[in-house]
mmCIF file of C-alpha atoms and ligand atoms in Angstrom:
data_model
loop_
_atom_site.group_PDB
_atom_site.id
_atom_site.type_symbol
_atom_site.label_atom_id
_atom_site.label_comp_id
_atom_site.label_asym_id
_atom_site.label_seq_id
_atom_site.Cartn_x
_atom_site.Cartn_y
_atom_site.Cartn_z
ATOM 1 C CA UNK A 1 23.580 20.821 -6.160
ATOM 2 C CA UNK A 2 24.682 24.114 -7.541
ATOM 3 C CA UNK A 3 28.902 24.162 -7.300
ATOM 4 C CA UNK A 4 31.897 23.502 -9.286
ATOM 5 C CA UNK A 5 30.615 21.352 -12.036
ATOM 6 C CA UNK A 6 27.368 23.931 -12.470
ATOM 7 C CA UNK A 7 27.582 25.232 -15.990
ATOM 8 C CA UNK A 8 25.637 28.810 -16.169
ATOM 9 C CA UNK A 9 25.403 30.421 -19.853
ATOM 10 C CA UNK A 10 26.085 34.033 -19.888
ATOM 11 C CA UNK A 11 28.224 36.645 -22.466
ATOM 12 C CA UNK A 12 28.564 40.271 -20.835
ATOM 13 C CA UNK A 13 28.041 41.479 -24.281
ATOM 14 C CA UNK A 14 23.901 40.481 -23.478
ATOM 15 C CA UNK A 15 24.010 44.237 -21.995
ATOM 16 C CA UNK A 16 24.112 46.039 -25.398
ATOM 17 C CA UNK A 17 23.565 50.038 -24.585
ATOM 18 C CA UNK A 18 19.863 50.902 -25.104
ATOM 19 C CA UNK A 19 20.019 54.003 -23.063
ATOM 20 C CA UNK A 20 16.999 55.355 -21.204
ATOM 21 C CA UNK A 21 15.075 52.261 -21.061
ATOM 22 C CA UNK A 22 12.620 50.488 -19.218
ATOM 23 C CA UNK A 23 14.488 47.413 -20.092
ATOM 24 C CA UNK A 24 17.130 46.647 -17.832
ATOM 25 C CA UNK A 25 20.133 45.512 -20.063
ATOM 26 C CA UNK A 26 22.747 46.041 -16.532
ATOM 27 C CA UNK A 27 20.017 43.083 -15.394
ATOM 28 C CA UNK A 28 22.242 40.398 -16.858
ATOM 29 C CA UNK A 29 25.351 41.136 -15.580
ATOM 30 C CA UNK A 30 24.158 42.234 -11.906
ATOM 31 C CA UNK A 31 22.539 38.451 -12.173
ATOM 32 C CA UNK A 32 25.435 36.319 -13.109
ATOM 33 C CA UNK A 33 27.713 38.437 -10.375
ATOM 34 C CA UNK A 34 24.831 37.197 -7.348
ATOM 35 C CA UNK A 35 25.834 33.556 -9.168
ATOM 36 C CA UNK A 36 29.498 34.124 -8.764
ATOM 37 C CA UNK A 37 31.313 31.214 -7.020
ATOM 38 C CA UNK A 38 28.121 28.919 -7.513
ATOM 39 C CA UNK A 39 29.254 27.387 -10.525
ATOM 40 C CA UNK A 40 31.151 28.440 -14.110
ATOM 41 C CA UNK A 41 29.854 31.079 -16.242
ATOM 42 C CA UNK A 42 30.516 29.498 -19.710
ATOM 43 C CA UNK A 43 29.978 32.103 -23.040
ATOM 44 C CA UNK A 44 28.152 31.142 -25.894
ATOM 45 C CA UNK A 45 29.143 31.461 -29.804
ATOM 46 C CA UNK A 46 26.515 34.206 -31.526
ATOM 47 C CA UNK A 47 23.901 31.518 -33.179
ATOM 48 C CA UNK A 48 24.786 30.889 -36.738
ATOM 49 C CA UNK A 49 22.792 31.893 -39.313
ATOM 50 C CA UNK A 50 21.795 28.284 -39.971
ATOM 51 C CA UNK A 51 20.072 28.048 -36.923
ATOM 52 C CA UNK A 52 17.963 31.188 -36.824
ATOM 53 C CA UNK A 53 16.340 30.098 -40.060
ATOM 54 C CA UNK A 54 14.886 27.413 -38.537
ATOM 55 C CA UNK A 55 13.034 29.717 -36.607
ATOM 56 C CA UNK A 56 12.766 32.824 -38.812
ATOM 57 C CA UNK A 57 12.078 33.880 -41.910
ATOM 58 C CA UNK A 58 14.901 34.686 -44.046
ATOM 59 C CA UNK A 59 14.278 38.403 -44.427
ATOM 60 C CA UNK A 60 14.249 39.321 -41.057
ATOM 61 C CA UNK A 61 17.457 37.406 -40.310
ATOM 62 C CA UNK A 62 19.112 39.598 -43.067
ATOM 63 C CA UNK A 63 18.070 42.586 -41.497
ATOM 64 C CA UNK A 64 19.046 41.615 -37.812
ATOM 65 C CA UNK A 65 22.228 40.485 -39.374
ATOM 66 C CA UNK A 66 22.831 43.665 -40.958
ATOM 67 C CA UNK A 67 22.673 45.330 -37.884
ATOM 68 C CA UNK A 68 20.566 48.447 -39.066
ATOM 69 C CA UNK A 69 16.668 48.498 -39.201
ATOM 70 C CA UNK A 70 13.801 50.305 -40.685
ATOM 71 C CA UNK A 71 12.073 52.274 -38.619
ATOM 72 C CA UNK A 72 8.824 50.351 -38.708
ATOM 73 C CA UNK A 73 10.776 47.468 -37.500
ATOM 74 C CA UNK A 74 12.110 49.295 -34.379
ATOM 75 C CA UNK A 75 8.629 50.800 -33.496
ATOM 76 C CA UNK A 76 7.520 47.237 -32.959
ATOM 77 C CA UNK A 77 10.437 46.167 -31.012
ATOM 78 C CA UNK A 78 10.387 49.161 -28.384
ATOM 79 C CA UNK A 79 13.785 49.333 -28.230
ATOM 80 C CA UNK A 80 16.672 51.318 -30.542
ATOM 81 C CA UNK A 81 18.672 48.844 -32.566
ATOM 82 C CA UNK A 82 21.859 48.598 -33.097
ATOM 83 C CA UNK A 83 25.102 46.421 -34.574
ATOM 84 C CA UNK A 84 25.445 45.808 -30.987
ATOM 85 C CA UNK A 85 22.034 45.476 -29.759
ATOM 86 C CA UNK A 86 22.019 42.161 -33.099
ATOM 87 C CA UNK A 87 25.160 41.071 -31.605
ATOM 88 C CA UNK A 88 23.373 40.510 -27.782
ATOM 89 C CA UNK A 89 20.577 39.117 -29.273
ATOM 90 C CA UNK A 90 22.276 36.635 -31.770
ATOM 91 C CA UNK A 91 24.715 35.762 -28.553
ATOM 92 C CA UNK A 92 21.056 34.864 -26.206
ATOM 93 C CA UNK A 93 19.497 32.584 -29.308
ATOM 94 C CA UNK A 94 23.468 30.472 -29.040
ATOM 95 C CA UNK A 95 23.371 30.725 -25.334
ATOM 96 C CA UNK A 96 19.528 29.314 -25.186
ATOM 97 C CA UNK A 97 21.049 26.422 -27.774
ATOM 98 C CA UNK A 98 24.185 25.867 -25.735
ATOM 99 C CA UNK A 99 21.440 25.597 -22.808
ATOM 100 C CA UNK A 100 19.599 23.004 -24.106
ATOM 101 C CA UNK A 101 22.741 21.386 -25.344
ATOM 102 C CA UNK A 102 23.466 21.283 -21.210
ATOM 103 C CA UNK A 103 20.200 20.113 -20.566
ATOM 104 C CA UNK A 104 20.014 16.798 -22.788
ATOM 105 C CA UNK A 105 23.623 15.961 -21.344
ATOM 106 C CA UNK A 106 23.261 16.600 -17.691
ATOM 107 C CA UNK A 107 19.372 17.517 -16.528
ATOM 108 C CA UNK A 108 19.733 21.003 -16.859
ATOM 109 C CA UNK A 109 20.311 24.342 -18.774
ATOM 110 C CA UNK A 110 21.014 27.422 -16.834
ATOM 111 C CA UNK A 111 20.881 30.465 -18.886
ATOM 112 C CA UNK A 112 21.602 34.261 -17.630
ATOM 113 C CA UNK A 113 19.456 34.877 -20.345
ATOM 114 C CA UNK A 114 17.073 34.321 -23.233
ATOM 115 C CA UNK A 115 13.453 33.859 -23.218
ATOM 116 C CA UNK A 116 12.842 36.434 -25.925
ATOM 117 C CA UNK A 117 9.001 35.295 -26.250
ATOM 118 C CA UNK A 118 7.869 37.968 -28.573
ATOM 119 C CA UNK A 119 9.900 37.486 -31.187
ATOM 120 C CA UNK A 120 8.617 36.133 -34.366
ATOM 121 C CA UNK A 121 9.088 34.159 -37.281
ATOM 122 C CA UNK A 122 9.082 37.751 -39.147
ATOM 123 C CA UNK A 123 9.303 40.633 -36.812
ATOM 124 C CA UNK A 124 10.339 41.687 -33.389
ATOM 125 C CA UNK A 125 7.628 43.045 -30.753
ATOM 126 C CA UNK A 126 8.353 43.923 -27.204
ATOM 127 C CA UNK A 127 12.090 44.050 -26.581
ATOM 128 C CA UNK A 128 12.260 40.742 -28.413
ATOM 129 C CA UNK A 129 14.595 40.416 -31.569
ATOM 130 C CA UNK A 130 15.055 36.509 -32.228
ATOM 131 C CA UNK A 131 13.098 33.782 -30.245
ATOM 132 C CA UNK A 132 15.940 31.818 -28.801
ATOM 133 C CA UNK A 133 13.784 28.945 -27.506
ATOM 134 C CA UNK A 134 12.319 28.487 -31.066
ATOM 135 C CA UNK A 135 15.654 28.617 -32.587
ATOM 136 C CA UNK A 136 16.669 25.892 -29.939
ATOM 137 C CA UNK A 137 13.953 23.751 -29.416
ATOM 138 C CA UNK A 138 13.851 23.665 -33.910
ATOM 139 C CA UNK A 139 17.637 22.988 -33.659
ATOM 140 C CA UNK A 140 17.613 19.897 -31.402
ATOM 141 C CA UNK A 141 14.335 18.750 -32.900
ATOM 142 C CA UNK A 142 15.827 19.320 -36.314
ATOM 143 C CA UNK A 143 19.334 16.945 -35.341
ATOM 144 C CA UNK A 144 16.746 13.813 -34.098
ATOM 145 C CA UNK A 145 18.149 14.906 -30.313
ATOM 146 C CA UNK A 146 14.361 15.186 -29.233
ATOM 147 C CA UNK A 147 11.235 13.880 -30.903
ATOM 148 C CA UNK A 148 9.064 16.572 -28.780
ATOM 149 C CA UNK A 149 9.519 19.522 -26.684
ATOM 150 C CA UNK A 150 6.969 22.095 -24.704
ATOM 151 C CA UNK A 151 7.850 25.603 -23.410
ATOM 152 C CA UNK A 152 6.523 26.292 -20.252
ATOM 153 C CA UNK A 153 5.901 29.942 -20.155
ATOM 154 C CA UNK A 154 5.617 32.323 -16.814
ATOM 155 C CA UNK A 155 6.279 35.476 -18.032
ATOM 156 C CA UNK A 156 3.343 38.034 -16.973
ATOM 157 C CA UNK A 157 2.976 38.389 -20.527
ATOM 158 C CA UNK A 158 1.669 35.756 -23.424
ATOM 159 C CA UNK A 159 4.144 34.234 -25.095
ATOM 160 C CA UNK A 160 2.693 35.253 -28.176
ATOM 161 C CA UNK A 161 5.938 34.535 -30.354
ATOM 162 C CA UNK A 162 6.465 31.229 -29.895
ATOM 163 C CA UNK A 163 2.896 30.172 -30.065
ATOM 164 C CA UNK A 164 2.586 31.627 -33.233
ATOM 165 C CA UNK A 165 6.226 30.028 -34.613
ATOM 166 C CA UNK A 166 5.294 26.811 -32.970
ATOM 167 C CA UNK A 167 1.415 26.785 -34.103
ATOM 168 C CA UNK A 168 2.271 24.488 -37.181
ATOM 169 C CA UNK A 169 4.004 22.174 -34.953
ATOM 170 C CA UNK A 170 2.398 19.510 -33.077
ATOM 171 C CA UNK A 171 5.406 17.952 -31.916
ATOM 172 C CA UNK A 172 6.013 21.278 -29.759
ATOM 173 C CA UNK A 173 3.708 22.090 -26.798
ATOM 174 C CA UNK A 174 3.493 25.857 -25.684
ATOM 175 C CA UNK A 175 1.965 26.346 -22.453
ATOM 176 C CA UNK A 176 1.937 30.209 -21.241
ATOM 177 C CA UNK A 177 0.553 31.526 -18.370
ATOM 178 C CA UNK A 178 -0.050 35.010 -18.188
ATOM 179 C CA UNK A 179 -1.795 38.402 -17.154
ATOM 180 C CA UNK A 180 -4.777 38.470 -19.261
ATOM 181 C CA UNK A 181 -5.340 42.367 -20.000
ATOM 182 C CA UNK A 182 -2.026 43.153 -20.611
ATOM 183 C CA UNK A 183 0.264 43.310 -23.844
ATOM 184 C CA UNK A 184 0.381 41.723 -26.265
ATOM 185 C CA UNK A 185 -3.548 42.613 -26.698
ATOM 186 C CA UNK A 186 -4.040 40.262 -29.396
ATOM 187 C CA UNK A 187 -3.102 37.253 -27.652
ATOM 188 C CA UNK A 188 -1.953 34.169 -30.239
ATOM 189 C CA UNK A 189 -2.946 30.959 -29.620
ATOM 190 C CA UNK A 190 -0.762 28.296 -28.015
ATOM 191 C CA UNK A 191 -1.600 24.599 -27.244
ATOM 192 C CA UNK A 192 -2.782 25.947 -23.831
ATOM 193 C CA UNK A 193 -3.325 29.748 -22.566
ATOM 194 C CA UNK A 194 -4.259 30.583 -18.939
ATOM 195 C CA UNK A 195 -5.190 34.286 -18.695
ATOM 196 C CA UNK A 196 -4.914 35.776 -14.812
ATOM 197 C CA UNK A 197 -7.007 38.835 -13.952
ATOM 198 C CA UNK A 198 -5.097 41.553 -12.444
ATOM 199 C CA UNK A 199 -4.200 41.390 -8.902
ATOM 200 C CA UNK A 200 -3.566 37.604 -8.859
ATOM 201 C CA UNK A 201 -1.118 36.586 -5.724
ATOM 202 C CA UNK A 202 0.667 33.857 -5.250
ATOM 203 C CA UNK A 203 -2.028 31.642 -3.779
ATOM 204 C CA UNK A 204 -4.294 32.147 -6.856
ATOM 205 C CA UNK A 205 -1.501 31.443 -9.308
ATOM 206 C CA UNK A 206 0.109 28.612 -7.558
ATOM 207 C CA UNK A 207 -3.085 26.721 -7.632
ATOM 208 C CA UNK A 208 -3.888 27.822 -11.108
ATOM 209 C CA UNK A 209 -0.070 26.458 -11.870
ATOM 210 C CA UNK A 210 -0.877 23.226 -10.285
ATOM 211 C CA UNK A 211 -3.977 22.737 -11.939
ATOM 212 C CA UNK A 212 -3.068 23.641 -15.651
ATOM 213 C CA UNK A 213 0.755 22.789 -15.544
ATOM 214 C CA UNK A 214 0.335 18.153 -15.852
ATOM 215 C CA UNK A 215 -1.022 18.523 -19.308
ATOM 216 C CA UNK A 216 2.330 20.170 -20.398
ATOM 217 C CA UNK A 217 3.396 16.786 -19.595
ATOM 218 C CA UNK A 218 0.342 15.008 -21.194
ATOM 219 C CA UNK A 219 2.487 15.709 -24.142
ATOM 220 C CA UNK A 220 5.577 13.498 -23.125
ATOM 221 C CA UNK A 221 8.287 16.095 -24.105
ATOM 222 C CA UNK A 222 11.871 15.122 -23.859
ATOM 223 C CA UNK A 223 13.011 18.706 -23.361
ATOM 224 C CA UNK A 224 11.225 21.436 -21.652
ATOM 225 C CA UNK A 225 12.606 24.862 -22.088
ATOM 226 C CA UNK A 226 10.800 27.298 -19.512
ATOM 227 C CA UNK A 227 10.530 30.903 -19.409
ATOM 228 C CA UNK A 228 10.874 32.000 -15.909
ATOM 229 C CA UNK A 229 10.009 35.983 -16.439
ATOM 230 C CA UNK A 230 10.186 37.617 -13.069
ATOM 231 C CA UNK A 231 7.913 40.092 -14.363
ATOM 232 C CA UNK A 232 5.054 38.085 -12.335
ATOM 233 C CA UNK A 233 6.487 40.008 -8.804
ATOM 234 C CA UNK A 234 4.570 42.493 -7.417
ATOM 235 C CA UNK A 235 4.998 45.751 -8.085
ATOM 236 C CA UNK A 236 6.933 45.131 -11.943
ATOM 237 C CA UNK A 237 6.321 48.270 -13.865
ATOM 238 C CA UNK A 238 5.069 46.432 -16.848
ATOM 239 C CA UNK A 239 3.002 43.895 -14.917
ATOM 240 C CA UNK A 240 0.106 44.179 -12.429
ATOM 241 C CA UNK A 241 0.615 40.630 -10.366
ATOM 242 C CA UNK A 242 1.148 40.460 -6.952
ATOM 243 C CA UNK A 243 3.764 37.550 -6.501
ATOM 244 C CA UNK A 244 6.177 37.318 -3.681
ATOM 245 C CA UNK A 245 9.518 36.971 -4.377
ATOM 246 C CA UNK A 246 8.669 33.633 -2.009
ATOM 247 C CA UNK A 247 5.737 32.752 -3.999
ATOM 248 C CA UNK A 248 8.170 33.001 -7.408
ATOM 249 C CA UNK A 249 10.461 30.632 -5.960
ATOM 250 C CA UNK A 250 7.881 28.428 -5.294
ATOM 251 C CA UNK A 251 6.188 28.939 -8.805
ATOM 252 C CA UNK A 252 10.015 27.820 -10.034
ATOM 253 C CA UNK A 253 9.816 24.649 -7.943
ATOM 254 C CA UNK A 254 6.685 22.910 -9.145
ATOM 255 C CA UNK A 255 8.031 23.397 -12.977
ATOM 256 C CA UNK A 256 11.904 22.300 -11.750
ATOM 257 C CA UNK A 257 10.052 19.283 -9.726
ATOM 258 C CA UNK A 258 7.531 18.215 -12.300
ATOM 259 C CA UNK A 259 10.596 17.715 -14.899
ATOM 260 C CA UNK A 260 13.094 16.464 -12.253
ATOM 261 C CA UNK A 261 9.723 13.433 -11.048
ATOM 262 C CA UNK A 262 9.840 12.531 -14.703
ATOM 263 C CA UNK A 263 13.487 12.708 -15.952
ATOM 264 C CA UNK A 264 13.185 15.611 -18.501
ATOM 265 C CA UNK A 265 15.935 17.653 -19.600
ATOM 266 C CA UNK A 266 15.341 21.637 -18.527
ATOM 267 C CA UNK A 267 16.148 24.492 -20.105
ATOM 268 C CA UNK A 268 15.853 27.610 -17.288
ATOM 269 C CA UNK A 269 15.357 31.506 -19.488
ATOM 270 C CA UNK A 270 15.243 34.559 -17.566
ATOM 271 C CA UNK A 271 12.659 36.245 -19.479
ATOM 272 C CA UNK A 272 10.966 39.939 -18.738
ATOM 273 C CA UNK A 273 11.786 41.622 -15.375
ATOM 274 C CA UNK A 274 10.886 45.170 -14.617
ATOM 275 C CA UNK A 275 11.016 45.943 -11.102
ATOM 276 C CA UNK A 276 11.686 49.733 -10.530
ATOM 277 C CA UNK A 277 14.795 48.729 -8.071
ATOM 278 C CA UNK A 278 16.725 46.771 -10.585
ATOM 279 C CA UNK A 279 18.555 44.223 -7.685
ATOM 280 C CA UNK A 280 14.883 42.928 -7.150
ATOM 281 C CA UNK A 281 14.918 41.413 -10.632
ATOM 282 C CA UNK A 282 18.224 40.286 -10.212
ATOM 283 C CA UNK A 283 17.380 38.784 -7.131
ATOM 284 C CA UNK A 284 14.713 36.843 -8.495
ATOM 285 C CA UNK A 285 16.296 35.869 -11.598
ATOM 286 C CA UNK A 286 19.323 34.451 -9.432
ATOM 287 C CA UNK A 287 17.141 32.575 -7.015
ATOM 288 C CA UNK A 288 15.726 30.685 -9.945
ATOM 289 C CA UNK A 289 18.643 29.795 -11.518
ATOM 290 C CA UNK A 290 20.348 28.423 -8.049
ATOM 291 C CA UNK A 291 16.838 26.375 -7.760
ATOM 292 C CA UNK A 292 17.902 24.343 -10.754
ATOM 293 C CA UNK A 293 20.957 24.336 -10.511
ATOM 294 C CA UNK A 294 20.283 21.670 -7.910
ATOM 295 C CA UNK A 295 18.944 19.147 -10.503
ATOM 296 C CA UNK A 296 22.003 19.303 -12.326
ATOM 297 C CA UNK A 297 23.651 15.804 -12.546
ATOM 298 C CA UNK A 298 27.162 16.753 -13.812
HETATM 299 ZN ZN1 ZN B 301 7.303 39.931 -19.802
#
């Protein structure tokens, strides 16, 4: 159960200043205040530089290092960047490693963060700078922690980062479910990709989940690091699902419950989360987070 000894992973430096933005920076904060009182909020160390080139190439490290960008680089990532904007993002890949790190030693990882999906090995795309569940999944994998990990993926939109980081790697298993006709439009190719027409509710995804969600764990992975975007709710102004903020919770208990059944450490990122009335998101990011909280075994 969620309480004392409940670790959650959060730095209110993940809310770098964006301005005007479609992406919700205040999300993170307005999240780890509905988890108040549920358990500690522990901050994680920026991820060395070590650890993001196990991920990415060197070049782009450099340049998110240096904290300045050419302007090609920021078109892709829809966002303005910034020393402080590097600092957040450097802070999420840490906390999704600390995560993990909480995951292999107790059941669970709880992050008020991460899930930066687009990212990849070279670039940003989509609001996403560094892919914190490469960099962690490659970190543990690379100290012999785990011999093989999957990434369960519920964003409304392909995970099209880490399958193309992890596409070399058989020992990883990337699993994304997604809206089909949305971004990105060139979708990459994980180890398994269910596209959802538009309009899918929760009855339609839940069974699709069901259905496509064992052979994640045909793989055997001793860590599963899942991407729990809340993008999939109805109404999301980048998404065009019609999940209930019911129908999420439920979507978050068959993934917390298929681990839990077979013992396998968890790893819980926030992911995308658009919702015009900003609460909603952190509504639904909360209620996931308190859902596995309650496999943790410290
Ligand atoms: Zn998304």
């Amino acid at each position: 159960m969620s309480g004392p000894g409940t670790r959650f992973v959060y730095s209110p430096r993940y809310a770098a200043d964006i301005g005007d933005h479609v992406f919700p920076t205040r999300k993170f904060s307005l999240t780890a205040g509905r988890l108040r009182g549920q358990g500690e909020l522990v901050e994680p160390e920026p991820a060395a530089r070590e650890d993001l080139l196990l991920a990415h190439e060197e070049a782009w490290v450099d340049k998110v290092l240096s904290g300045r960008m050419p302007l090609a680089d920021e078109v892709l990532m829809e966002m303005p960047f910034s020393p402080a904007v590097s600092l957040a993002h450097r802070l999420q890949a840490g906390g999704t490693l600390l995560a993990a790190r909480h995951a292999l030693e107790r059941g669970v990882g709880l992050h008020v963060g991460g899930g930066s999906h687009h990212a990849f090995a070279d670039h940003a795309e989509g609001f996403c700078v560094l892919n914190d569940i490469a960099c962690a999944i490659m970190k543990v994998l690379s100290e012999g922690r785990v011999r093989r990990a999957a990434v369960v993926d519920l964003d409304v939109h392909q995970g099209n980062g880490t399958a193309a980081i992890f596409r070399t790697r058989p020992e990883v298993f990337t699993f994304s479910m997604h809206q089909e006709s949305i971004y990105p439009f060139a979708k990459e190719k994980g180890s398994l990709d269910v596209g959802l027409p538009d309009g899918a509710g929760d009855q339609e995804y839940l069974s699709l989940l069901e259905k496509h969600l064992p052979r994640v764990f045909e793989h055997e992975p001793e860590l599963v690091v899942y991407q729990a975007g809340a993008d999939v709710a109805e109404g999301d102004l980048l998404g065009g699902l019609r999940l209930t903020a019911e129908g999420i919770l439920q979507r978050d208990s068959v993934v917390c419950a298929c681990c839990r059944l077979r013992r396998i450490p968890l790893v819980v990122t926030l992911g995308g989360g658009y919702s015009a009335d900003i609460d909603r998101t952190a509504d639904i990011h909360a209620a996931t987070l308190r859902l596995a909280a309650e496999q943790d075994v410290g």
